């Protein structure tokens, strides 16, 4: 019986492809947070909650006002954002599908 040698690189590629294909059934939500003058707002607490399971995740916007939630199960979600000096933003009715990247930009109001 002859053995076919497998290089370490081939093994690594096989592992990564399994990981990547395993994530294809998940979804992503991304966006930016801006103020009423369209200025980007850093350090906003953005929360996404799966309506069916009640599970939630929180992220802070980066210095450019961007946020991203990765590896979300498909299903119904609601999103909220809060920062001192602004009214809390809420968005309902986000229905994520398998493999979807959903973009939503948030405009915070003074309050």
PDB file of C-alpha atoms in Angstrom:
ATOM      1  CA  UNK A   1       0.000   0.000   0.000  1.00  0.00           C
ATOM      2  CA  UNK A   2       1.425   3.359  -1.020  1.00  0.00           C
ATOM      3  CA  UNK A   3       0.959   6.448   1.066  1.00  0.00           C
ATOM      4  CA  UNK A   4       0.515   9.802  -0.557  1.00  0.00           C
ATOM      5  CA  UNK A   5       2.306  12.467   1.448  1.00  0.00           C
ATOM      6  CA  UNK A   6       0.212  15.490   2.378  1.00  0.00           C
ATOM      7  CA  UNK A   7       2.073  18.700   2.846  1.00  0.00           C
ATOM      8  CA  UNK A   8       1.462  20.837   5.944  1.00  0.00           C
ATOM      9  CA  UNK A   9       0.134  23.603   3.683  1.00  0.00           C
ATOM     10  CA  UNK A  10      -2.540  21.283   2.271  1.00  0.00           C
ATOM     11  CA  UNK A  11      -3.582  20.359   5.801  1.00  0.00           C
ATOM     12  CA  UNK A  12      -3.882  24.000   6.800  1.00  0.00           C
ATOM     13  CA  UNK A  13      -5.914  24.831   3.678  1.00  0.00           C
ATOM     14  CA  UNK A  14      -8.274  21.946   4.380  1.00  0.00           C
ATOM     15  CA  UNK A  15      -8.801  23.168   7.936  1.00  0.00           C
ATOM     16  CA  UNK A  16      -9.493  26.775   6.878  1.00  0.00           C
ATOM     17  CA  UNK A  17     -11.872  25.748   4.108  1.00  0.00           C
ATOM     18  CA  UNK A  18     -13.888  23.712   6.606  1.00  0.00           C
ATOM     19  CA  UNK A  19     -14.073  26.719   8.916  1.00  0.00           C
ATOM     20  CA  UNK A  20     -15.073  29.069   6.101  1.00  0.00           C
ATOM     21  CA  UNK A  21     -17.754  26.781   4.740  1.00  0.00           C
ATOM     22  CA  UNK A  22     -19.052  26.227   8.260  1.00  0.00           C
ATOM     23  CA  UNK A  23     -19.651  29.980   8.610  1.00  0.00           C
ATOM     24  CA  UNK A  24     -21.550  30.277   5.322  1.00  0.00           C
ATOM     25  CA  UNK A  25     -24.805  29.513   7.147  1.00  0.00           C
ATOM     26  CA  UNK A  26     -24.372  32.534   9.443  1.00  0.00           C
ATOM     27  CA  UNK A  27     -25.120  36.221   8.889  1.00  0.00           C
ATOM     28  CA  UNK A  28     -23.404  39.569   9.532  1.00  0.00           C
ATOM     29  CA  UNK A  29     -24.781  42.990  10.507  1.00  0.00           C
ATOM     30  CA  UNK A  30     -22.618  46.044   9.920  1.00  0.00           C
ATOM     31  CA  UNK A  31     -22.989  49.805   9.699  1.00  0.00           C
ATOM     32  CA  UNK A  32     -21.956  53.217  10.940  1.00  0.00           C
ATOM     33  CA  UNK A  33     -23.350  55.534  13.589  1.00  0.00           C
ATOM     34  CA  UNK A  34     -23.638  59.251  12.862  1.00  0.00           C
ATOM     35  CA  UNK A  35     -25.018  62.315  14.638  1.00  0.00           C
ATOM     36  CA  UNK A  36     -27.625  64.724  13.153  1.00  0.00           C
ATOM     37  CA  UNK A  37     -24.854  66.638  11.319  1.00  0.00           C
ATOM     38  CA  UNK A  38     -23.608  63.370   9.736  1.00  0.00           C
ATOM     39  CA  UNK A  39     -20.521  63.327  11.968  1.00  0.00           C
ATOM     40  CA  UNK A  40     -19.410  59.786  12.807  1.00  0.00           C
ATOM     41  CA  UNK A  41     -19.779  58.869  16.485  1.00  0.00           C
ATOM     42  CA  UNK A  42     -17.172  56.653  18.243  1.00  0.00           C
ATOM     43  CA  UNK A  43     -17.752  54.534  21.360  1.00  0.00           C
ATOM     44  CA  UNK A  44     -21.493  54.057  20.852  1.00  0.00           C
ATOM     45  CA  UNK A  45     -22.873  50.916  22.485  1.00  0.00           C
ATOM     46  CA  UNK A  46     -24.656  48.961  19.746  1.00  0.00           C
ATOM     47  CA  UNK A  47     -26.706  45.943  20.826  1.00  0.00           C
ATOM     48  CA  UNK A  48     -28.241  43.278  18.612  1.00  0.00           C
ATOM     49  CA  UNK A  49     -30.804  40.838  20.034  1.00  0.00           C
ATOM     50  CA  UNK A  50     -32.209  37.684  18.498  1.00  0.00           C
ATOM     51  CA  UNK A  51     -35.968  38.014  19.052  1.00  0.00           C
ATOM     52  CA  UNK A  52     -36.544  34.231  19.065  1.00  0.00           C
ATOM     53  CA  UNK A  53     -33.802  33.268  21.531  1.00  0.00           C
ATOM     54  CA  UNK A  54     -33.392  36.506  23.512  1.00  0.00           C
ATOM     55  CA  UNK A  55     -29.611  36.224  23.067  1.00  0.00           C
ATOM     56  CA  UNK A  56     -27.916  39.606  22.664  1.00  0.00           C
ATOM     57  CA  UNK A  57     -24.450  40.862  21.771  1.00  0.00           C
ATOM     58  CA  UNK A  58     -22.883  44.283  22.315  1.00  0.00           C
ATOM     59  CA  UNK A  59     -20.195  46.111  20.352  1.00  0.00           C
ATOM     60  CA  UNK A  60     -18.658  49.560  20.655  1.00  0.00           C
ATOM     61  CA  UNK A  61     -18.310  51.599  17.495  1.00  0.00           C
ATOM     62  CA  UNK A  62     -14.695  52.236  16.561  1.00  0.00           C
ATOM     63  CA  UNK A  63     -13.101  55.690  16.136  1.00  0.00           C
ATOM     64  CA  UNK A  64     -14.730  56.024  12.704  1.00  0.00           C
ATOM     65  CA  UNK A  65     -18.204  55.076  14.017  1.00  0.00           C
ATOM     66  CA  UNK A  66     -18.245  51.576  12.486  1.00  0.00           C
ATOM     67  CA  UNK A  67     -19.646  48.428  14.085  1.00  0.00           C
ATOM     68  CA  UNK A  68     -19.922  44.808  12.935  1.00  0.00           C
ATOM     69  CA  UNK A  69     -21.650  41.744  14.369  1.00  0.00           C
ATOM     70  CA  UNK A  70     -20.423  38.485  12.837  1.00  0.00           C
ATOM     71  CA  UNK A  71     -21.556  34.867  13.050  1.00  0.00           C
ATOM     72  CA  UNK A  72     -25.224  35.587  13.754  1.00  0.00           C
ATOM     73  CA  UNK A  73     -27.756  32.796  13.409  1.00  0.00           C
ATOM     74  CA  UNK A  74     -30.439  33.495  10.783  1.00  0.00           C
ATOM     75  CA  UNK A  75     -33.692  34.805  12.256  1.00  0.00           C
ATOM     76  CA  UNK A  76     -35.428  37.948  13.520  1.00  0.00           C
ATOM     77  CA  UNK A  77     -33.348  40.616  15.253  1.00  0.00           C
ATOM     78  CA  UNK A  78     -33.679  44.046  16.787  1.00  0.00           C
ATOM     79  CA  UNK A  79     -30.877  46.582  17.025  1.00  0.00           C
ATOM     80  CA  UNK A  80     -30.332  49.431  19.475  1.00  0.00           C
ATOM     81  CA  UNK A  81     -27.649  52.077  19.929  1.00  0.00           C
ATOM     82  CA  UNK A  82     -26.975  54.362  22.876  1.00  0.00           C
ATOM     83  CA  UNK A  83     -24.476  57.043  23.766  1.00  0.00           C
ATOM     84  CA  UNK A  84     -24.501  59.844  26.372  1.00  0.00           C
ATOM     85  CA  UNK A  85     -26.198  62.979  25.038  1.00  0.00           C
ATOM     86  CA  UNK A  86     -28.212  61.084  22.411  1.00  0.00           C
ATOM     87  CA  UNK A  87     -31.644  59.450  22.404  1.00  0.00           C
ATOM     88  CA  UNK A  88     -31.560  55.663  22.234  1.00  0.00           C
ATOM     89  CA  UNK A  89     -31.977  54.384  18.676  1.00  0.00           C
ATOM     90  CA  UNK A  90     -34.057  51.252  18.046  1.00  0.00           C
ATOM     91  CA  UNK A  91     -34.619  49.240  14.871  1.00  0.00           C
ATOM     92  CA  UNK A  92     -37.004  46.288  14.785  1.00  0.00           C
ATOM     93  CA  UNK A  93     -37.893  43.872  12.018  1.00  0.00           C
ATOM     94  CA  UNK A  94     -34.414  42.825  10.915  1.00  0.00           C
ATOM     95  CA  UNK A  95     -34.808  39.343   9.403  1.00  0.00           C
ATOM     96  CA  UNK A  96     -31.410  37.804   8.723  1.00  0.00           C
ATOM     97  CA  UNK A  97     -30.999  35.032   6.174  1.00  0.00           C
ATOM     98  CA  UNK A  98     -28.274  32.460   5.712  1.00  0.00           C
ATOM     99  CA  UNK A  99     -25.057  34.010   4.358  1.00  0.00           C
ATOM    100  CA  UNK A 100     -26.483  37.548   4.412  1.00  0.00           C
ATOM    101  CA  UNK A 101     -24.556  40.717   5.203  1.00  0.00           C
ATOM    102  CA  UNK A 102     -27.090  43.313   6.363  1.00  0.00           C
ATOM    103  CA  UNK A 103     -25.960  46.959   6.283  1.00  0.00           C
ATOM    104  CA  UNK A 104     -27.736  49.494   8.457  1.00  0.00           C
ATOM    105  CA  UNK A 105     -26.546  53.012   9.180  1.00  0.00           C
ATOM    106  CA  UNK A 106     -27.764  54.647  12.365  1.00  0.00           C
ATOM    107  CA  UNK A 107     -28.484  58.357  12.778  1.00  0.00           C
ATOM    108  CA  UNK A 108     -28.594  59.296  16.467  1.00  0.00           C
ATOM    109  CA  UNK A 109     -30.764  62.197  17.570  1.00  0.00           C
ATOM    110  CA  UNK A 110     -29.811  64.661  20.321  1.00  0.00           C
ATOM    111  CA  UNK A 111     -31.613  63.911  23.534  1.00  0.00           C
TER     112      UNK A 111
END
